[in-house]
mmCIF file of C-alpha atoms in Angstrom:
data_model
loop_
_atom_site.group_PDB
_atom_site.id
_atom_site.type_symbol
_atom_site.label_atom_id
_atom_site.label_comp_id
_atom_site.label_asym_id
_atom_site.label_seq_id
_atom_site.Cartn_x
_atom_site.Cartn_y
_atom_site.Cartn_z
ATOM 1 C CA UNK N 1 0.000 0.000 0.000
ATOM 2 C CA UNK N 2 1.682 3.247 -1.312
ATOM 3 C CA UNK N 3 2.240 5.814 1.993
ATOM 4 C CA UNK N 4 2.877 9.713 0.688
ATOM 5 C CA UNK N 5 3.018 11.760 3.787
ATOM 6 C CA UNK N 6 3.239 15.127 4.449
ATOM 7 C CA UNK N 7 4.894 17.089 7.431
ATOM 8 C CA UNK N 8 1.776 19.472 8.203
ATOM 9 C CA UNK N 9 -2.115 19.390 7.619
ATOM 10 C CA UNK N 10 -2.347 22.486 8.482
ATOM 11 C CA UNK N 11 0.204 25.680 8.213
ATOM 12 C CA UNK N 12 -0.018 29.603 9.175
ATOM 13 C CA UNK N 13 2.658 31.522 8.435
ATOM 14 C CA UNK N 14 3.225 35.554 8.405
ATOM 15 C CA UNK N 15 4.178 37.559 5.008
ATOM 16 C CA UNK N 16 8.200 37.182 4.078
ATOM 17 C CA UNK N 17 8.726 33.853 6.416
ATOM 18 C CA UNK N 18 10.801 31.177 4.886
ATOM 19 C CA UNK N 19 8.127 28.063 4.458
ATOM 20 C CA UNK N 20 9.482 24.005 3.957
ATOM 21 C CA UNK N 21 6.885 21.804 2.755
ATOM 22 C CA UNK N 22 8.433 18.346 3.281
ATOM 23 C CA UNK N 23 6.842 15.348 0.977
ATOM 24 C CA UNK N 24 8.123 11.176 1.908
ATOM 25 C CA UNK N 25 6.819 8.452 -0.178
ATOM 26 C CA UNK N 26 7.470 4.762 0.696
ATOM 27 C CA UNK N 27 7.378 3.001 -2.529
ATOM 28 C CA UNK N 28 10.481 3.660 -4.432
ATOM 29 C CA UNK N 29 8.803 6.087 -6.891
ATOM 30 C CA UNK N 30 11.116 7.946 -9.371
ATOM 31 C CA UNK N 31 9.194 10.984 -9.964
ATOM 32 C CA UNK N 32 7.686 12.991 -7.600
ATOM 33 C CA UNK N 33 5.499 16.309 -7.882
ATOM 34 C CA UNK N 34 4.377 19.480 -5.842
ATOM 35 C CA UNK N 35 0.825 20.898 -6.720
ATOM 36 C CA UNK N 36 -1.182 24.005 -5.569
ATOM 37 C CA UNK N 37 -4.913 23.382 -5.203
ATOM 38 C CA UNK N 38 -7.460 26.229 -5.562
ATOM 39 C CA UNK N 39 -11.023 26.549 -6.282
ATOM 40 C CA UNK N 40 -11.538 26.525 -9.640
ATOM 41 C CA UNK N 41 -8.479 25.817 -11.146
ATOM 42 C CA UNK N 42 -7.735 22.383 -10.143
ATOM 43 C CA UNK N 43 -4.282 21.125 -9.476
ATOM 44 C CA UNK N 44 -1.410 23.150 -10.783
ATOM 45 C CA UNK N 45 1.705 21.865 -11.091
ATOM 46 C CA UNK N 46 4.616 24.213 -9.735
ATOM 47 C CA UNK N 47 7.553 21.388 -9.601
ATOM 48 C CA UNK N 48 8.517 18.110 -10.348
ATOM 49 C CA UNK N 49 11.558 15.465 -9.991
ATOM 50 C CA UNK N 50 12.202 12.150 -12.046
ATOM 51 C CA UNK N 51 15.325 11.716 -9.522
ATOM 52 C CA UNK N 52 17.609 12.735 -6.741
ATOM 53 C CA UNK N 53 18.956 15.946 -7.332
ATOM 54 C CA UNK N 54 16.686 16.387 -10.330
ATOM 55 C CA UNK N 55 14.294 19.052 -11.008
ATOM 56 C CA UNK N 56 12.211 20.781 -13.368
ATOM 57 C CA UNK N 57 9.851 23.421 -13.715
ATOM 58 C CA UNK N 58 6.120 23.396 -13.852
ATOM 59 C CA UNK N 59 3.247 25.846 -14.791
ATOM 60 C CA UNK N 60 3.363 27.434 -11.720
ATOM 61 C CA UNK N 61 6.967 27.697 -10.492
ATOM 62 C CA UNK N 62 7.340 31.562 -9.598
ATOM 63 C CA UNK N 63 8.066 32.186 -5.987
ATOM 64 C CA UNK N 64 8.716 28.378 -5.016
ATOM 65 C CA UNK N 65 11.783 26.059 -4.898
ATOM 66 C CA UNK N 66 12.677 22.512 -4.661
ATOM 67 C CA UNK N 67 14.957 20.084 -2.406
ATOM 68 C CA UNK N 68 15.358 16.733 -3.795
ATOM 69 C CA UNK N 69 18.290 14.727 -1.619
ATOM 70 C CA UNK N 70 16.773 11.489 -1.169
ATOM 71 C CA UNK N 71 15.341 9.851 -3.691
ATOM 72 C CA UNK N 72 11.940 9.331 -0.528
ATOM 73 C CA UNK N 73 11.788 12.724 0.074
ATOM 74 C CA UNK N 74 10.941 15.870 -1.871
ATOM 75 C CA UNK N 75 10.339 19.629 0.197
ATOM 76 C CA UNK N 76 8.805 22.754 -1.493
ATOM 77 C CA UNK N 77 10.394 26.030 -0.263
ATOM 78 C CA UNK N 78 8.892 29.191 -0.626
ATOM 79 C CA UNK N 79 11.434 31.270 -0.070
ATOM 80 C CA UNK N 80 9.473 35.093 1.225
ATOM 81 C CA UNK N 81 6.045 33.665 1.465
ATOM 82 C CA UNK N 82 3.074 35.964 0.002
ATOM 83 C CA UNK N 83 -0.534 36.713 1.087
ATOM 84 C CA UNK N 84 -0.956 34.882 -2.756
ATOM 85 C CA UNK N 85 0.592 31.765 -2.037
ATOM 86 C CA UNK N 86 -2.547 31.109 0.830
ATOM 87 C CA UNK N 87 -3.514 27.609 -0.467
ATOM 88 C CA UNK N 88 -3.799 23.813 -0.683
ATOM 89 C CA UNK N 89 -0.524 22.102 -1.589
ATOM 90 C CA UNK N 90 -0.426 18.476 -2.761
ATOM 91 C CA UNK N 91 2.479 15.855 -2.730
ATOM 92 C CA UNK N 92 2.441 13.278 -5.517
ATOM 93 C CA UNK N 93 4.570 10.550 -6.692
ATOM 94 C CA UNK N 94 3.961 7.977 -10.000
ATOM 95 C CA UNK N 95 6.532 5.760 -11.637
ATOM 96 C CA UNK N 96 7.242 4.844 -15.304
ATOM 97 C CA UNK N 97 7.033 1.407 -16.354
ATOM 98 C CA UNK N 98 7.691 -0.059 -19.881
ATOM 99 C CA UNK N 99 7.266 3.504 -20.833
ATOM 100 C CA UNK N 100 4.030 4.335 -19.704
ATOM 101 C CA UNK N 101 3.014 6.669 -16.601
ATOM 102 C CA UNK N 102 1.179 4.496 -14.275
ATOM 103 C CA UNK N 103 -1.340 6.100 -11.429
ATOM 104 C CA UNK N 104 -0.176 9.182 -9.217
ATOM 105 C CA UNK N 105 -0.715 9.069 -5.600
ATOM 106 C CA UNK N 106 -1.254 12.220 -3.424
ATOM 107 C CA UNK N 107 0.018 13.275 0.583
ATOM 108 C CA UNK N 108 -2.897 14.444 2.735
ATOM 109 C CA UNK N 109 -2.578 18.294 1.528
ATOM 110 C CA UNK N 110 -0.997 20.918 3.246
ATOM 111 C CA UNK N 111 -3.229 23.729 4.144
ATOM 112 C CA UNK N 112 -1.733 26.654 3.882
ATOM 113 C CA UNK N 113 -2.399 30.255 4.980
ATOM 114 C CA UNK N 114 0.203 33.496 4.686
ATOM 115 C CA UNK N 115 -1.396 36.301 6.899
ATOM 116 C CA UNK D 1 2.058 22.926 -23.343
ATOM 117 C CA UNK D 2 -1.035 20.825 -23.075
ATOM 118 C CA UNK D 3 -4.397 22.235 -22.021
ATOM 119 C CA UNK D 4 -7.290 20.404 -20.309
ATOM 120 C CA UNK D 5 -10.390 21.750 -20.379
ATOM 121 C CA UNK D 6 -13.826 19.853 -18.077
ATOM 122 C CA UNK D 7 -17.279 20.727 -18.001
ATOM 123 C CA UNK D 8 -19.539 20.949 -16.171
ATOM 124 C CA UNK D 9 -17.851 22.809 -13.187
ATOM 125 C CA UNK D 10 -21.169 21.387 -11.019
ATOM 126 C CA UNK D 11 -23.590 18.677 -11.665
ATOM 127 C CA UNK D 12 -26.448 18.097 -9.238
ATOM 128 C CA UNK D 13 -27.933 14.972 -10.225
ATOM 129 C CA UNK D 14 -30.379 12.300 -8.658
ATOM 130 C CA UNK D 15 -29.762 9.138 -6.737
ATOM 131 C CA UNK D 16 -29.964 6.003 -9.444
ATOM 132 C CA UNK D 17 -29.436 8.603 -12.496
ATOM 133 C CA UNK D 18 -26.574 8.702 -14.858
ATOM 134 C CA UNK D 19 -23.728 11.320 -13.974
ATOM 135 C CA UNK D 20 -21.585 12.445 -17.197
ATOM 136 C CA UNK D 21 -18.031 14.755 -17.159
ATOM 137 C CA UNK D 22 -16.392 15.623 -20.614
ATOM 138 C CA UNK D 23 -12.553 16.565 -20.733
ATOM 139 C CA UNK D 24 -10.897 17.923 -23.817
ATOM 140 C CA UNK D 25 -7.104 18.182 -24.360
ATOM 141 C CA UNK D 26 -4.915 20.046 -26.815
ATOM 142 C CA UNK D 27 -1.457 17.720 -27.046
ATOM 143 C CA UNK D 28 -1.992 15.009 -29.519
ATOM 144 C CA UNK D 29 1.031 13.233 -28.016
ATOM 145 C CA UNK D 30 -0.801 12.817 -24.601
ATOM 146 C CA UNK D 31 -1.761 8.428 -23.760
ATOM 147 C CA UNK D 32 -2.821 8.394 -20.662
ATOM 148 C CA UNK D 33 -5.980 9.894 -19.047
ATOM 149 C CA UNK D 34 -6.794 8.977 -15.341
ATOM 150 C CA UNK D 35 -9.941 10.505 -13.661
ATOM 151 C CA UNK D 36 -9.608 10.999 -9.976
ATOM 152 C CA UNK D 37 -12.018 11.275 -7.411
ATOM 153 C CA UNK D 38 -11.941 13.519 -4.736
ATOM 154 C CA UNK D 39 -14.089 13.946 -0.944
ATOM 155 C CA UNK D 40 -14.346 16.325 0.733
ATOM 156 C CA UNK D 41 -11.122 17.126 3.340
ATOM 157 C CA UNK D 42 -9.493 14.045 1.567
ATOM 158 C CA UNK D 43 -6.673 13.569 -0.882
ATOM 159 C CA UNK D 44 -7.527 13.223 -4.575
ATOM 160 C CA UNK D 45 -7.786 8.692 -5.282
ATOM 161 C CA UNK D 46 -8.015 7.375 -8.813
ATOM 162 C CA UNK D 47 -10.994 5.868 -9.998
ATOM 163 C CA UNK D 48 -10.656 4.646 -13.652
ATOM 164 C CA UNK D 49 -7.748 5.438 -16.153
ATOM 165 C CA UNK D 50 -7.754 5.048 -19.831
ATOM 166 C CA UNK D 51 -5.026 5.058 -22.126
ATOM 167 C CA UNK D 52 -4.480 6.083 -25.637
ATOM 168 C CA UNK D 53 -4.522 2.819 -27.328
ATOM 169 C CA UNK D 54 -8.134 1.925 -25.981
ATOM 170 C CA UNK D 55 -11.352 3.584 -26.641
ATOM 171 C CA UNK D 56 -13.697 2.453 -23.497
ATOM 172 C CA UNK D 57 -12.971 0.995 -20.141
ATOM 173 C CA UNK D 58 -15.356 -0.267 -17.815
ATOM 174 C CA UNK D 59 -15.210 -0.739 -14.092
ATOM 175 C CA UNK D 60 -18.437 -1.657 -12.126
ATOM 176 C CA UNK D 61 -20.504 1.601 -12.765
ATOM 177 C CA UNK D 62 -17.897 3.814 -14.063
ATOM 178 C CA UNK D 63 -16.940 3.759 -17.536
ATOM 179 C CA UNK D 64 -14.325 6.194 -19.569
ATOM 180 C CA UNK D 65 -14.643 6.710 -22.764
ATOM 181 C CA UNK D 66 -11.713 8.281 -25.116
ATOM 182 C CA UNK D 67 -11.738 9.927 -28.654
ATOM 183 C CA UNK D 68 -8.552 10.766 -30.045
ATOM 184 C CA UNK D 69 -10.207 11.916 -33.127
ATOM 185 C CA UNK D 70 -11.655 14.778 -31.419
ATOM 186 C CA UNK D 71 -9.535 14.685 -28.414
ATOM 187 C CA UNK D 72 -12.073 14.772 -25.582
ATOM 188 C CA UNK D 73 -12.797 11.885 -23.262
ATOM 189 C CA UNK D 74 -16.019 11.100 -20.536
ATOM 190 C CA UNK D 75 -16.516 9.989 -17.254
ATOM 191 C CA UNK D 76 -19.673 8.162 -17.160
ATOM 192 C CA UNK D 77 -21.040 6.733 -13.857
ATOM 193 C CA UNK D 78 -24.670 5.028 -13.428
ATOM 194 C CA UNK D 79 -26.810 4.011 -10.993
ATOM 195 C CA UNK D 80 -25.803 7.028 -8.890
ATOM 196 C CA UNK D 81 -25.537 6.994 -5.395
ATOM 197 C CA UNK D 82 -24.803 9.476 -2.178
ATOM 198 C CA UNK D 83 -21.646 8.738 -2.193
ATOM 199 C CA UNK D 84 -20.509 9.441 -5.104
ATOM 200 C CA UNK D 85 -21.124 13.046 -4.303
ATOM 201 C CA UNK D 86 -17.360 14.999 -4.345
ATOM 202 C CA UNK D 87 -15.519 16.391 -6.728
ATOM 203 C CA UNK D 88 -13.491 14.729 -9.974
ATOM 204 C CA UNK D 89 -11.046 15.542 -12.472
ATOM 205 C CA UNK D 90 -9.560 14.754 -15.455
ATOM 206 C CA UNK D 91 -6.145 14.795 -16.668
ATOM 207 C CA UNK D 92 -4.153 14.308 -19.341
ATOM 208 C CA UNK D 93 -0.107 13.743 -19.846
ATOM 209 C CA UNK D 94 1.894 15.777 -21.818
ATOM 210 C CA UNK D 95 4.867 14.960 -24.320
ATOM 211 C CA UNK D 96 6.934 14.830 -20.918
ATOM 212 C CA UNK D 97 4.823 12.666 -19.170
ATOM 213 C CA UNK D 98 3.593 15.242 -16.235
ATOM 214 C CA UNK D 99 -0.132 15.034 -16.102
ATOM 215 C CA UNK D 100 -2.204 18.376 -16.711
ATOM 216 C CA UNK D 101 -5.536 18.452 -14.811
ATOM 217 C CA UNK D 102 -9.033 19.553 -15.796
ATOM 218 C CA UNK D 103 -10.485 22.607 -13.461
ATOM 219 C CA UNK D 104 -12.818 19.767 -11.603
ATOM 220 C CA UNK D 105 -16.454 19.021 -11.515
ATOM 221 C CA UNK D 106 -18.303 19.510 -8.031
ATOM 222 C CA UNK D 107 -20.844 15.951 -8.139
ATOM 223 C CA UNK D 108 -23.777 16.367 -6.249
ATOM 224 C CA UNK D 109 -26.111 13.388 -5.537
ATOM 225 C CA UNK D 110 -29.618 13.914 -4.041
ATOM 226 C CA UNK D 111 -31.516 11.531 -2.504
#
């Protein structure tokens, strides 16, 4: 049974704080993805990874970074957080086999709000 | 980049009826389209996945359908029930393989 965690449900932060989003999975997944969640919109992508030390821009990237050390864990940084950045961020992780992209499984969410 | 567009954004339907989402995509390269079903306060769980090389899959009472002709594919459910009720998207990979999602449709089932 694929485990994605994520270090907080829940997450209030002020205007201009550093933020770390931390992401594990358990299963040995290659690539590995941060989303933003709004009403609306649906899941944006802002980052991905397809391995350690790997990683690549999505639609959304302005304002955030990436950590990918292990090839378990990936962290989302926002590096002065904004009043615009108040959201729902999602972990996932998928693999690639014979080619194809097989099912993506999402953390819990992240709730965040920048006051 | 590829683009996925759903409709409707809300569909109130009644228990036992027939529930249908349409998705269309842009990037003619894109083979693999899961749909995902999401509660409320929950993390988004597939529910039925279709790829390019197949035009209708079948699982119980969900069913996708996929036209790469036109480049749209369905969610179908029947034989609605409560809890079915939350919201579900589409998606659709791109030439690198990252999956772009639809906006979501809010399912509402009334007794």
């Amino acid at each position: 049974d694929v485990k994605v965690t994520q270090s907080s449900r829940y997450l209030v932060k002020r205007t201009g704080e550093k933020v770390f989003l931390e992401c594990v999975q358990d299963m040995d997944h290659e690539n590995m993805f941060w989303y933003r969640q709004d009403p609306g919109l649906g899941l944006r992508l802002i980052y991905f990874s397809y391995d350690v030390k790997m990683k690549e821009k999505g639609d959304i990237p302005e304002g955030y970074s990436v950590s990918r050390e292990k090839k378990e864990r990936f962290s989302l940084i926002l590096e002065s957080a904004s009043t615009n950045q108040t959201s729902m961020y999602l972990c996932g992780t998928g693999t690639l086999q014979g080619g194809a992209y097989n099912e993506q499984f999402f953390g819990p969410g992240t709730r965040l709000t920048v006051l | 980049g590829e683009n996925v567009e759903q409709h409707p954004s809300t569909l109130s339907v009644q228990e036992g009826d027939s529930a249908v989402i349409k998705c269309t995509y842009s990037d003619s390269a894109s083979n693999y389209f899961p749909w995902y079903k999401q509660e409320l306060g929950k993390r988004p769980q597939l529910i039925i996945d279709i790829r390019s090389n197949v035009g209708e899959k079948k699982d119980q009472r969900i069913a996708v359908t996929l036209n790469k002709t036109a480049k749209h594919f369905s969610l179908h459910i029947t034989e609605t029930q409560p809890e079915d009720s939350a919201v579900y998207f589409c998606a659709a990979t791109d030439s690198w393989g990252k999956l772009q999602f639809g906006a979501g449709t809010q399912v509402v089932v009334t007794p």
